[in-house]
Amino acid sequence: EKGNFRHFMQKEIFEQPTVVAQTLNSYLRQIDQSVALPQIDFDLSAIRRVTIVACGTSYYAGMVAKYWLETFARLPVDIDFASEFRYRDPVLEPGGLALFISQSGETADTLAALRHCKAAGQTVAVLVNVPTSSMAREADLRLPTHAGPEIGVASTKAFTCQLAVLAALAAHMAVRRGRFDRAEERDVVAHLAEAPAALNAALAHDADIAAMAHLIAPARDVLYLGRGPDYPLALEGALKLKEISYIHAEGYASGEMKHGPIALIDEAVPVIVLAPSGPLFEKTVSNMQEVRARGGKIVLVSDAEGIAEAGEGCMATIEMPRVHPLIAPLVYAVPVQLIAYHVAVAKGTDVDQPRNLAKSVTVE
Ligand code: M6R
């Protein structure tokens, strides 16, 4: 049921503070501020390498996880689209954990990749939202998200719940590998616990985003830029916009702009910059200057500090709460989803059932 919402996608975007809190509840132990994974019967500290395999939005969650697993746990991480992974004869060595991320748990390419890894002797973990799915049944370790049923074809709440679990997993691996002491673990737990409130604060800017949607709706092409763990959010923003508004969009790592895509920039191509203030912010500001010098129109998504520093001369700014870098990818998912949603509504496309798409892709 959609309740007071016009679309399932909109309802699911607004459910995020609740379902992320629900999901975190089953991974964070408040009593001692630690991360607790479901019961497992193998030794996680013996894992030498992680291979992440997924499709679409779930793949972008995996890209964020690569940053976390490498930074926190110092584990080498490979990541690939399931459709590529399956056919490239990947090197799978003993001591490898293969992690499959899927909302539905039924995506054909991801499931086939899982079976391949299992046959090759990898430990198989799945991060799924549907507990009765094929992937859940076939895994050695199940990491459920508690997003509840996701009806809109565009994945929203499943994504933020996946990120919440992945951050908890990365912290847990860091502890098991002796990379995190108790204080560091507690720190991550405290920052993750702030995510639901931060998501609420991000959602409070819904009306601002609706009001600027008409600036994007007429565009034929849109670019999204992000850096570090927010780079996958740029890819996710572009996917969301393509999927439901049918506007061609590309996500780029901010620093890659000058290696090609900058040739596209003119006043007809809006550039959406995802840039929480922090250590990488200055770099992104210089990328914004490169865009502006070529007549590009920028929408800056940042916190008050970032907007105060770099908002001048932008076509629009969208203010996010100031958050710890760990939870920025979760928080910045909200404006990315709402931009796509409001642009699609402005264009009058079918938000919940976009053309040519199915909720679950069970053909290869
Ligand atoms: O159920 P899954 O997470 O395995 O689905 C993967 C993709 O098909 C899915 O994320 C797709 O890209 C969405 N429509 C994105 O919004």
mmCIF file of C-alpha atoms and ligand atoms in Angstrom:
data_model
loop_
_atom_site.group_PDB
_atom_site.id
_atom_site.type_symbol
_atom_site.label_atom_id
_atom_site.label_comp_id
_atom_site.label_asym_id
_atom_site.label_seq_id
_atom_site.Cartn_x
_atom_site.Cartn_y
_atom_site.Cartn_z
ATOM 1 C CA GLU A 1 0.000 0.000 0.000
ATOM 2 C CA LYS A 2 1.219 3.444 -0.923
ATOM 3 C CA GLY A 3 -0.500 5.231 1.965
ATOM 4 C CA ASN A 4 -0.185 8.973 1.552
ATOM 5 C CA PHE A 5 2.496 8.677 -1.080
ATOM 6 C CA ARG A 6 1.987 9.085 -4.777
ATOM 7 C CA HIS A 7 4.398 6.328 -5.775
ATOM 8 C CA PHE A 8 5.989 3.284 -4.177
ATOM 9 C CA MET A 9 9.400 4.721 -4.968
ATOM 10 C CA GLN A 10 8.584 7.859 -3.003
ATOM 11 C CA LYS A 11 7.254 5.819 -0.086
ATOM 12 C CA GLU A 12 10.353 3.651 -0.095
ATOM 13 C CA ILE A 13 12.669 6.671 -0.158
ATOM 14 C CA PHE A 14 10.916 8.026 2.934
ATOM 15 C CA GLU A 15 11.036 4.669 4.716
ATOM 16 C CA GLN A 16 14.818 4.741 4.765
ATOM 17 C CA PRO A 17 15.397 6.145 8.257
ATOM 18 C CA THR A 18 13.160 3.409 9.681
ATOM 19 C CA VAL A 19 14.450 0.461 7.673
ATOM 20 C CA VAL A 20 18.097 1.457 8.022
ATOM 21 C CA ALA A 21 17.553 1.659 11.797
ATOM 22 C CA GLN A 22 15.882 -1.762 11.711
ATOM 23 C CA THR A 23 18.754 -3.213 9.738
ATOM 24 C CA LEU A 24 21.396 -1.651 11.977
ATOM 25 C CA ASN A 25 19.585 -2.989 15.035
ATOM 26 C CA SER A 26 20.428 -6.500 14.020
ATOM 27 C CA TYR A 27 24.120 -5.740 13.406
ATOM 28 C CA LEU A 28 25.047 -3.290 16.164
ATOM 29 C CA ARG A 29 25.015 -4.242 19.817
ATOM 30 C CA GLN A 30 24.156 -1.127 21.763
ATOM 31 C CA ILE A 31 25.124 -2.621 25.106
ATOM 32 C CA ASP A 32 28.850 -2.707 24.361
ATOM 33 C CA GLN A 33 28.862 -0.647 21.140
ATOM 34 C CA SER A 34 30.131 -3.544 19.063
ATOM 35 C CA VAL A 35 29.294 -5.084 15.701
ATOM 36 C CA ALA A 36 27.652 -8.502 15.791
ATOM 37 C CA LEU A 37 27.252 -10.600 12.653
ATOM 38 C CA PRO A 38 24.840 -13.532 12.361
ATOM 39 C CA GLN A 39 26.131 -16.840 13.741
ATOM 40 C CA ILE A 40 28.763 -18.305 11.438
ATOM 41 C CA ASP A 41 30.667 -21.533 11.569
ATOM 42 C CA PHE A 42 33.885 -20.510 9.868
ATOM 43 C CA ASP A 43 36.763 -18.280 10.800
ATOM 44 C CA LEU A 44 36.380 -14.837 9.263
ATOM 45 C CA SER A 45 39.878 -13.840 10.325
ATOM 46 C CA ALA A 46 41.248 -16.452 7.899
ATOM 47 C CA ILE A 47 39.819 -14.578 4.889
ATOM 48 C CA ARG A 48 42.638 -13.290 2.664
ATOM 49 C CA ARG A 49 40.727 -11.597 -0.139
ATOM 50 C CA VAL A 50 37.168 -10.522 -0.909
ATOM 51 C CA THR A 51 35.472 -10.763 -4.296
ATOM 52 C CA ILE A 52 32.271 -8.737 -4.578
ATOM 53 C CA VAL A 53 29.833 -9.579 -7.353
ATOM 54 C CA ALA A 54 26.515 -7.856 -8.083
ATOM 55 C CA CYS A 55 24.473 -5.976 -10.703
ATOM 56 C CA GLY A 56 23.033 -2.469 -10.975
ATOM 57 C CA THR A 57 22.471 -0.559 -7.766
ATOM 58 C CA SER A 58 23.676 -3.494 -5.658
ATOM 59 C CA TYR A 59 26.971 -3.304 -7.535
ATOM 60 C CA TYR A 60 27.349 0.347 -6.544
ATOM 61 C CA ALA A 61 26.830 -0.596 -2.896
ATOM 62 C CA GLY A 62 29.669 -3.066 -3.425
ATOM 63 C CA MET A 63 31.900 -0.300 -4.802
ATOM 64 C CA VAL A 64 31.421 1.687 -1.602
ATOM 65 C CA ALA A 65 32.175 -1.446 0.421
ATOM 66 C CA LYS A 66 35.502 -1.831 -1.369
ATOM 67 C CA TYR A 67 36.627 1.497 0.141
ATOM 68 C CA TRP A 68 35.536 0.436 3.607
ATOM 69 C CA LEU A 69 36.962 -3.095 3.531
ATOM 70 C CA GLU A 70 40.280 -1.831 2.247
ATOM 71 C CA THR A 71 40.520 1.155 4.595
ATOM 72 C CA PHE A 72 39.282 -0.516 7.782
ATOM 73 C CA ALA A 73 40.227 -4.157 7.389
ATOM 74 C CA ARG A 74 43.147 -3.763 4.937
ATOM 75 C CA LEU A 75 41.640 -6.594 2.893
ATOM 76 C CA PRO A 76 42.209 -6.629 -0.863
ATOM 77 C CA VAL A 77 38.861 -6.403 -2.651
ATOM 78 C CA ASP A 78 37.927 -7.210 -6.239
ATOM 79 C CA ILE A 79 34.576 -6.150 -7.542
ATOM 80 C CA ASP A 80 32.837 -6.980 -10.779
ATOM 81 C CA PHE A 81 29.472 -6.979 -12.501
ATOM 82 C CA ALA A 82 28.051 -10.498 -12.314
ATOM 83 C CA SER A 83 27.644 -10.644 -16.088
ATOM 84 C CA GLU A 84 31.354 -9.892 -16.591
ATOM 85 C CA PHE A 85 32.671 -11.942 -13.689
ATOM 86 C CA ARG A 86 31.064 -15.149 -14.907
ATOM 87 C CA TYR A 87 32.714 -15.156 -18.274
ATOM 88 C CA ARG A 88 36.204 -13.938 -17.452
ATOM 89 C CA ASP A 89 37.657 -16.961 -15.709
ATOM 90 C CA PRO A 90 38.471 -15.074 -12.486
ATOM 91 C CA VAL A 91 41.372 -16.128 -10.272
ATOM 92 C CA LEU A 92 39.832 -17.533 -7.085
ATOM 93 C CA GLU A 93 42.431 -18.565 -4.543
ATOM 94 C CA PRO A 94 41.992 -20.472 -1.270
ATOM 95 C CA GLY A 95 41.004 -18.216 1.621
ATOM 96 C CA GLY A 96 38.730 -16.103 -0.562
ATOM 97 C CA LEU A 97 35.366 -14.767 0.496
ATOM 98 C CA ALA A 98 32.952 -14.240 -2.387
ATOM 99 C CA LEU A 99 30.291 -11.696 -1.442
ATOM 100 C CA PHE A 100 27.127 -11.413 -3.526
ATOM 101 C CA ILE A 101 24.883 -8.404 -3.099
ATOM 102 C CA SER A 102 21.292 -8.542 -4.292
ATOM 103 C CA GLN A 103 17.999 -7.055 -3.210
ATOM 104 C CA SER A 104 15.949 -9.859 -4.741
ATOM 105 C CA GLY A 105 18.399 -12.712 -4.257
ATOM 106 C CA GLU A 106 17.228 -13.996 -7.649
ATOM 107 C CA THR A 107 19.185 -12.000 -10.248
ATOM 108 C CA ALA A 108 20.223 -14.661 -12.762
ATOM 109 C CA ASP A 109 23.775 -13.485 -13.429
ATOM 110 C CA THR A 110 24.542 -12.986 -9.739
ATOM 111 C CA LEU A 111 23.130 -16.404 -8.852
ATOM 112 C CA ALA A 112 25.166 -18.096 -11.593
ATOM 113 C CA ALA A 113 28.309 -16.312 -10.342
ATOM 114 C CA LEU A 114 27.548 -17.518 -6.812
ATOM 115 C CA ARG A 115 27.325 -21.129 -8.009
ATOM 116 C CA HIS A 116 30.586 -20.713 -9.883
ATOM 117 C CA CYS A 117 32.371 -19.455 -6.755
ATOM 118 C CA LYS A 118 30.912 -22.186 -4.614
ATOM 119 C CA ALA A 119 32.117 -24.839 -7.030
ATOM 120 C CA ALA A 120 35.549 -23.170 -6.970
ATOM 121 C CA GLY A 121 35.754 -23.562 -3.183
ATOM 122 C CA GLN A 122 35.209 -19.951 -2.132
ATOM 123 C CA THR A 123 33.362 -19.140 1.058
ATOM 124 C CA VAL A 124 30.077 -17.677 -0.142
ATOM 125 C CA ALA A 125 28.396 -14.774 1.662
ATOM 126 C CA VAL A 126 25.219 -13.093 0.467
ATOM 127 C CA LEU A 127 23.737 -9.738 1.320
ATOM 128 C CA VAL A 128 20.076 -10.085 0.363
ATOM 129 C CA ASN A 129 16.786 -8.433 1.173
ATOM 130 C CA VAL A 130 14.573 -11.446 0.438
ATOM 131 C CA PRO A 131 15.383 -14.066 3.093
ATOM 132 C CA THR A 132 13.702 -16.924 1.219
ATOM 133 C CA SER A 133 15.533 -16.233 -2.051
ATOM 134 C CA SER A 134 17.699 -18.679 -3.996
ATOM 135 C CA MET A 135 20.878 -16.808 -3.046
ATOM 136 C CA ALA A 136 19.985 -16.918 0.649
ATOM 137 C CA ARG A 137 19.441 -20.665 0.433
ATOM 138 C CA GLU A 138 22.730 -21.401 -1.269
ATOM 139 C CA ALA A 139 25.094 -19.252 0.824
ATOM 140 C CA ASP A 140 27.458 -20.184 3.661
ATOM 141 C CA LEU A 141 26.880 -16.821 5.346
ATOM 142 C CA ARG A 142 23.656 -14.825 5.070
ATOM 143 C CA LEU A 143 23.676 -11.119 5.800
ATOM 144 C CA PRO A 144 20.069 -9.956 5.622
ATOM 145 C CA THR A 145 18.944 -6.399 5.034
ATOM 146 C CA HIS A 146 15.637 -5.559 6.695
ATOM 147 C CA ALA A 147 14.325 -3.094 4.139
ATOM 148 C CA GLY A 148 10.979 -4.879 3.776
ATOM 149 C CA PRO A 149 9.449 -5.498 0.346
ATOM 150 C CA GLU A 150 10.748 -3.103 -2.293
ATOM 151 C CA ILE A 151 8.078 -2.580 -4.953
ATOM 152 C CA GLY A 152 9.414 0.309 -7.069
ATOM 153 C CA VAL A 153 11.607 -0.968 -9.896
ATOM 154 C CA ALA A 154 14.205 1.641 -8.951
ATOM 155 C CA SER A 155 16.052 0.331 -5.919
ATOM 156 C CA THR A 156 16.227 2.848 -3.057
ATOM 157 C CA LYS A 157 15.797 1.586 0.489
ATOM 158 C CA ALA A 158 17.483 -1.722 -0.299
ATOM 159 C CA PHE A 159 20.597 0.246 -1.296
ATOM 160 C CA THR A 160 20.944 2.235 1.920
ATOM 161 C CA CYS A 161 20.301 -0.904 3.976
ATOM 162 C CA GLN A 162 22.997 -2.719 1.981
ATOM 163 C CA LEU A 163 25.420 0.118 2.764
ATOM 164 C CA ALA A 164 24.574 -0.074 6.468
ATOM 165 C CA VAL A 165 25.334 -3.803 6.579
ATOM 166 C CA LEU A 166 28.488 -3.419 4.498
ATOM 167 C CA ALA A 167 29.874 -0.766 6.845
ATOM 168 C CA ALA A 168 29.156 -3.062 9.801
ATOM 169 C CA LEU A 169 30.786 -5.976 7.980
ATOM 170 C CA ALA A 170 33.904 -3.928 7.183
ATOM 171 C CA ALA A 171 34.206 -2.868 10.833
ATOM 172 C CA HIS A 172 33.723 -6.456 11.987
ATOM 173 C CA MET A 173 36.391 -7.736 9.593
ATOM 174 C CA ALA A 174 38.706 -5.000 10.857
ATOM 175 C CA VAL A 175 38.207 -6.220 14.428
ATOM 176 C CA ARG A 176 38.704 -9.866 13.481
ATOM 177 C CA ARG A 177 41.903 -9.045 11.609
ATOM 178 C CA GLY A 178 43.285 -7.029 14.506
ATOM 179 C CA ARG A 179 43.117 -3.758 12.569
ATOM 180 C CA PHE A 180 40.553 -2.134 14.851
ATOM 181 C CA ASP A 181 40.823 -1.833 18.594
ATOM 182 C CA ARG A 182 37.719 -1.491 20.755
ATOM 183 C CA ALA A 183 37.762 2.301 20.549
ATOM 184 C CA GLU A 184 37.800 2.230 16.756
ATOM 185 C CA GLU A 185 34.996 -0.300 16.661
ATOM 186 C CA ARG A 186 32.931 1.818 19.052
ATOM 187 C CA ASP A 187 33.571 4.841 16.870
ATOM 188 C CA VAL A 188 32.201 3.166 13.755
ATOM 189 C CA VAL A 189 29.199 1.873 15.695
ATOM 190 C CA ALA A 190 28.487 5.386 16.999
ATOM 191 C CA HIS A 191 28.696 6.938 13.522
ATOM 192 C CA LEU A 192 26.466 4.261 12.006
ATOM 193 C CA ALA A 193 23.933 4.781 14.764
ATOM 194 C CA GLU A 194 23.686 8.418 13.630
ATOM 195 C CA ALA A 195 22.624 7.358 10.122
ATOM 196 C CA PRO A 196 18.826 7.194 10.624
ATOM 197 C CA ALA A 197 18.671 10.748 12.022
ATOM 198 C CA ALA A 198 20.948 11.993 9.253
ATOM 199 C CA LEU A 199 18.712 10.328 6.655
ATOM 200 C CA ASN A 200 15.743 12.155 8.180
ATOM 201 C CA ALA A 201 17.622 15.435 7.968
ATOM 202 C CA ALA A 202 18.405 14.740 4.304
ATOM 203 C CA LEU A 203 14.743 13.929 3.588
ATOM 204 C CA ALA A 204 13.750 17.286 5.056
ATOM 205 C CA HIS A 205 15.154 18.829 1.841
ATOM 206 C CA ASP A 206 12.613 17.043 -0.345
ATOM 207 C CA ALA A 207 10.761 20.272 -1.167
ATOM 208 C CA ASP A 208 13.981 22.061 -2.230
ATOM 209 C CA ILE A 209 14.764 19.214 -4.590
ATOM 210 C CA ALA A 210 11.224 19.177 -5.995
ATOM 211 C CA ALA A 211 11.547 22.921 -6.587
ATOM 212 C CA MET A 212 14.733 22.554 -8.655
ATOM 213 C CA ALA A 213 13.630 19.525 -10.701
ATOM 214 C CA HIS A 214 12.495 21.776 -13.566
ATOM 215 C CA LEU A 215 16.145 22.801 -14.031
ATOM 216 C CA ILE A 216 17.097 19.210 -14.851
ATOM 217 C CA ALA A 217 13.946 17.927 -16.568
ATOM 218 C CA PRO A 218 14.588 19.610 -19.973
ATOM 219 C CA ALA A 219 18.185 18.333 -20.205
ATOM 220 C CA ARG A 220 19.163 15.676 -22.709
ATOM 221 C CA ASP A 221 22.302 14.723 -20.808
ATOM 222 C CA VAL A 222 23.300 15.073 -17.168
ATOM 223 C CA LEU A 223 26.646 14.416 -15.498
ATOM 224 C CA TYR A 224 27.137 13.353 -11.881
ATOM 225 C CA LEU A 225 30.489 13.790 -10.159
ATOM 226 C CA GLY A 226 31.762 12.339 -6.898
ATOM 227 C CA ARG A 227 35.023 11.350 -5.246
ATOM 228 C CA GLY A 228 36.224 8.515 -3.050
ATOM 229 C CA PRO A 229 33.375 6.605 -1.396
ATOM 230 C CA ASP A 230 30.941 9.108 -2.897
ATOM 231 C CA TYR A 231 32.024 8.314 -6.456
ATOM 232 C CA PRO A 232 29.752 5.233 -6.577
ATOM 233 C CA LEU A 233 26.918 7.585 -5.551
ATOM 234 C CA ALA A 234 27.544 9.556 -8.739
ATOM 235 C CA LEU A 235 27.133 6.316 -10.691
ATOM 236 C CA GLU A 236 24.007 5.493 -8.720
ATOM 237 C CA GLY A 237 22.575 8.972 -9.363
ATOM 238 C CA ALA A 238 23.100 8.559 -13.089
ATOM 239 C CA LEU A 239 21.512 5.100 -13.074
ATOM 240 C CA LYS A 240 18.469 6.322 -11.139
ATOM 241 C CA LEU A 241 17.943 9.263 -13.477
ATOM 242 C CA LYS A 242 18.293 7.125 -16.637
ATOM 243 C CA GLU A 243 16.035 4.453 -15.274
ATOM 244 C CA ILE A 244 13.006 6.507 -14.355
ATOM 245 C CA SER A 245 13.257 9.812 -16.254
ATOM 246 C CA TYR A 246 14.883 8.455 -19.458
ATOM 247 C CA ILE A 247 17.403 11.285 -19.455
ATOM 248 C CA HIS A 248 20.861 10.180 -20.507
ATOM 249 C CA ALA A 249 23.184 10.532 -17.519
ATOM 250 C CA GLU A 250 26.736 9.522 -16.671
ATOM 251 C CA GLY A 251 28.539 9.323 -13.367
ATOM 252 C CA TYR A 252 32.234 10.149 -13.215
ATOM 253 C CA ALA A 253 34.937 10.272 -10.631
ATOM 254 C CA SER A 254 35.444 14.049 -10.283
ATOM 255 C CA GLY A 255 39.126 13.845 -11.188
ATOM 256 C CA GLU A 256 38.369 11.970 -14.423
ATOM 257 C CA MET A 257 36.416 14.906 -15.873
ATOM 258 C CA LYS A 258 39.420 16.488 -17.492
ATOM 259 C CA HIS A 259 40.372 13.224 -19.172
ATOM 260 C CA GLY A 260 37.487 13.359 -21.626
ATOM 261 C CA PRO A 261 33.982 14.090 -20.400
ATOM 262 C CA ILE A 262 34.739 17.784 -19.933
ATOM 263 C CA ALA A 263 34.411 18.052 -23.723
ATOM 264 C CA LEU A 264 30.660 17.540 -23.235
ATOM 265 C CA ILE A 265 30.234 20.529 -20.961
ATOM 266 C CA ASP A 266 28.093 23.428 -22.098
ATOM 267 C CA GLU A 267 25.145 25.282 -20.614
ATOM 268 C CA ALA A 268 22.759 22.518 -21.705
ATOM 269 C CA VAL A 269 24.419 19.772 -19.641
ATOM 270 C CA PRO A 270 23.718 20.102 -15.916
ATOM 271 C CA VAL A 271 26.506 18.768 -13.691
ATOM 272 C CA ILE A 272 25.424 17.414 -10.314
ATOM 273 C CA VAL A 273 28.326 17.454 -7.874
ATOM 274 C CA LEU A 274 28.136 15.272 -4.749
ATOM 275 C CA ALA A 275 30.675 16.741 -2.370
ATOM 276 C CA PRO A 276 30.427 16.529 1.404
ATOM 277 C CA SER A 277 32.947 18.886 2.990
ATOM 278 C CA GLY A 278 36.028 17.051 4.180
ATOM 279 C CA PRO A 279 39.532 16.098 3.059
ATOM 280 C CA LEU A 280 38.587 15.611 -0.622
ATOM 281 C CA PHE A 281 36.468 18.755 -0.883
ATOM 282 C CA GLU A 282 39.144 21.162 -2.152
ATOM 283 C CA LYS A 283 39.955 18.824 -5.024
ATOM 284 C CA THR A 284 36.328 18.745 -6.035
ATOM 285 C CA VAL A 285 36.093 22.535 -5.863
ATOM 286 C CA SER A 286 38.827 22.780 -8.483
ATOM 287 C CA ASN A 287 36.932 20.289 -10.660
ATOM 288 C CA MET A 288 33.871 22.514 -10.294
ATOM 289 C CA GLN A 289 35.901 25.505 -11.436
ATOM 290 C CA GLU A 290 36.927 23.587 -14.551
ATOM 291 C CA VAL A 291 33.250 22.948 -15.305
ATOM 292 C CA ARG A 292 32.216 26.536 -14.618
ATOM 293 C CA ALA A 293 34.968 27.942 -16.830
ATOM 294 C CA ARG A 294 33.341 26.083 -19.731
ATOM 295 C CA GLY A 295 29.896 27.491 -19.085
ATOM 296 C CA GLY A 296 28.695 24.391 -17.224
ATOM 297 C CA LYS A 297 25.694 24.632 -14.897
ATOM 298 C CA ILE A 298 26.326 23.063 -11.512
ATOM 299 C CA VAL A 299 24.007 21.670 -8.881
ATOM 300 C CA LEU A 300 26.095 21.350 -5.728
ATOM 301 C CA VAL A 301 24.979 18.807 -3.149
ATOM 302 C CA SER A 302 26.967 19.485 0.005
ATOM 303 C CA ASP A 303 26.648 20.508 3.645
ATOM 304 C CA ALA A 304 26.324 24.117 4.855
ATOM 305 C CA GLU A 305 30.080 24.459 5.090
ATOM 306 C CA GLY A 306 30.662 23.173 1.561
ATOM 307 C CA ILE A 307 27.900 25.363 0.158
ATOM 308 C CA ALA A 308 29.280 28.438 1.951
ATOM 309 C CA GLU A 309 32.652 27.778 0.384
ATOM 310 C CA ALA A 310 31.726 26.728 -3.135
ATOM 311 C CA GLY A 311 28.010 27.386 -3.661
ATOM 312 C CA GLU A 312 28.409 30.761 -5.300
ATOM 313 C CA GLY A 313 27.816 30.688 -9.036
ATOM 314 C CA CYS A 314 26.047 27.323 -8.914
ATOM 315 C CA MET A 315 22.717 26.903 -10.714
ATOM 316 C CA ALA A 316 21.336 25.374 -7.501
ATOM 317 C CA THR A 317 22.557 24.019 -4.179
ATOM 318 C CA ILE A 318 21.050 21.222 -2.101
ATOM 319 C CA GLU A 319 21.990 21.227 1.534
ATOM 320 C CA MET A 320 22.719 17.999 3.363
ATOM 321 C CA PRO A 321 23.406 17.611 7.072
ATOM 322 C CA ARG A 322 27.077 17.652 8.042
ATOM 323 C CA VAL A 323 27.946 14.009 8.647
ATOM 324 C CA HIS A 324 30.920 11.792 9.326
ATOM 325 C CA PRO A 325 32.489 10.599 6.019
ATOM 326 C CA LEU A 326 31.565 7.004 6.904
ATOM 327 C CA ILE A 327 27.840 7.654 6.589
ATOM 328 C CA ALA A 328 28.030 10.216 3.769
ATOM 329 C CA PRO A 329 27.310 7.572 1.084
ATOM 330 C CA LEU A 330 24.071 6.637 2.885
ATOM 331 C CA VAL A 331 23.006 10.242 3.373
ATOM 332 C CA TYR A 332 23.886 11.366 -0.171
ATOM 333 C CA ALA A 333 21.815 8.487 -1.568
ATOM 334 C CA VAL A 334 18.740 10.500 -0.544
ATOM 335 C CA PRO A 335 19.254 13.582 -2.765
ATOM 336 C CA VAL A 336 20.368 11.318 -5.607
ATOM 337 C CA GLN A 337 17.102 9.358 -5.346
ATOM 338 C CA LEU A 338 14.941 12.442 -4.872
ATOM 339 C CA ILE A 339 16.476 14.244 -7.857
ATOM 340 C CA ALA A 340 15.626 11.275 -10.103
ATOM 341 C CA TYR A 341 12.185 10.971 -8.555
ATOM 342 C CA HIS A 342 11.170 14.611 -8.922
ATOM 343 C CA VAL A 343 12.610 14.926 -12.420
ATOM 344 C CA ALA A 344 10.644 11.833 -13.467
ATOM 345 C CA VAL A 345 7.474 13.254 -11.902
ATOM 346 C CA ALA A 346 8.085 16.566 -13.709
ATOM 347 C CA LYS A 347 8.450 14.661 -16.977
ATOM 348 C CA GLY A 348 5.387 12.526 -16.291
ATOM 349 C CA THR A 349 7.102 9.153 -16.753
ATOM 350 C CA ASP A 350 5.952 5.974 -15.006
ATOM 351 C CA VAL A 351 8.069 6.142 -11.854
ATOM 352 C CA ASP A 352 7.287 2.725 -10.392
ATOM 353 C CA GLN A 353 7.185 0.780 -13.654
ATOM 354 C CA PRO A 354 9.706 2.363 -16.031
ATOM 355 C CA ARG A 355 9.604 1.130 -19.598
ATOM 356 C CA ASN A 356 11.679 -1.925 -20.577
ATOM 357 C CA LEU A 357 12.563 -2.786 -16.953
ATOM 358 C CA ALA A 358 11.556 -5.519 -14.516
ATOM 359 C CA LYS A 359 12.031 -5.553 -10.763
ATOM 360 C CA SER A 360 13.949 -8.765 -10.809
ATOM 361 C CA VAL A 361 16.138 -9.736 -13.765
ATOM 362 C CA THR A 362 15.922 -13.522 -13.821
ATOM 363 C CA VAL A 363 17.199 -13.975 -17.361
ATOM 364 C CA GLU A 364 20.907 -13.887 -18.156
HETATM 365 O O1 M6R B 1 17.824 -7.710 -7.017
HETATM 366 P P1 M6R B 1 19.213 -7.201 -7.342
HETATM 367 O O2 M6R B 1 19.775 -6.303 -6.319
HETATM 368 O O3 M6R B 1 20.159 -8.344 -7.671
HETATM 369 O O4 M6R B 1 19.043 -6.359 -8.672
HETATM 370 C C1 M6R B 1 20.144 -5.816 -9.327
HETATM 371 C C2 M6R B 1 19.723 -4.803 -10.363
HETATM 372 O O5 M6R B 1 18.909 -5.407 -11.340
HETATM 373 C C3 M6R B 1 18.995 -3.605 -9.750
HETATM 374 O O6 M6R B 1 19.735 -2.978 -8.754
HETATM 375 C C4 M6R B 1 18.637 -2.572 -10.826
HETATM 376 O O7 M6R B 1 19.791 -1.985 -11.345
HETATM 377 C C5 M6R B 1 17.682 -1.539 -10.245
HETATM 378 N N1 M6R B 1 16.553 -1.376 -11.100
HETATM 379 C C6 M6R B 1 18.348 -0.206 -9.976
HETATM 380 O O8 M6R B 1 17.467 0.741 -9.505
#
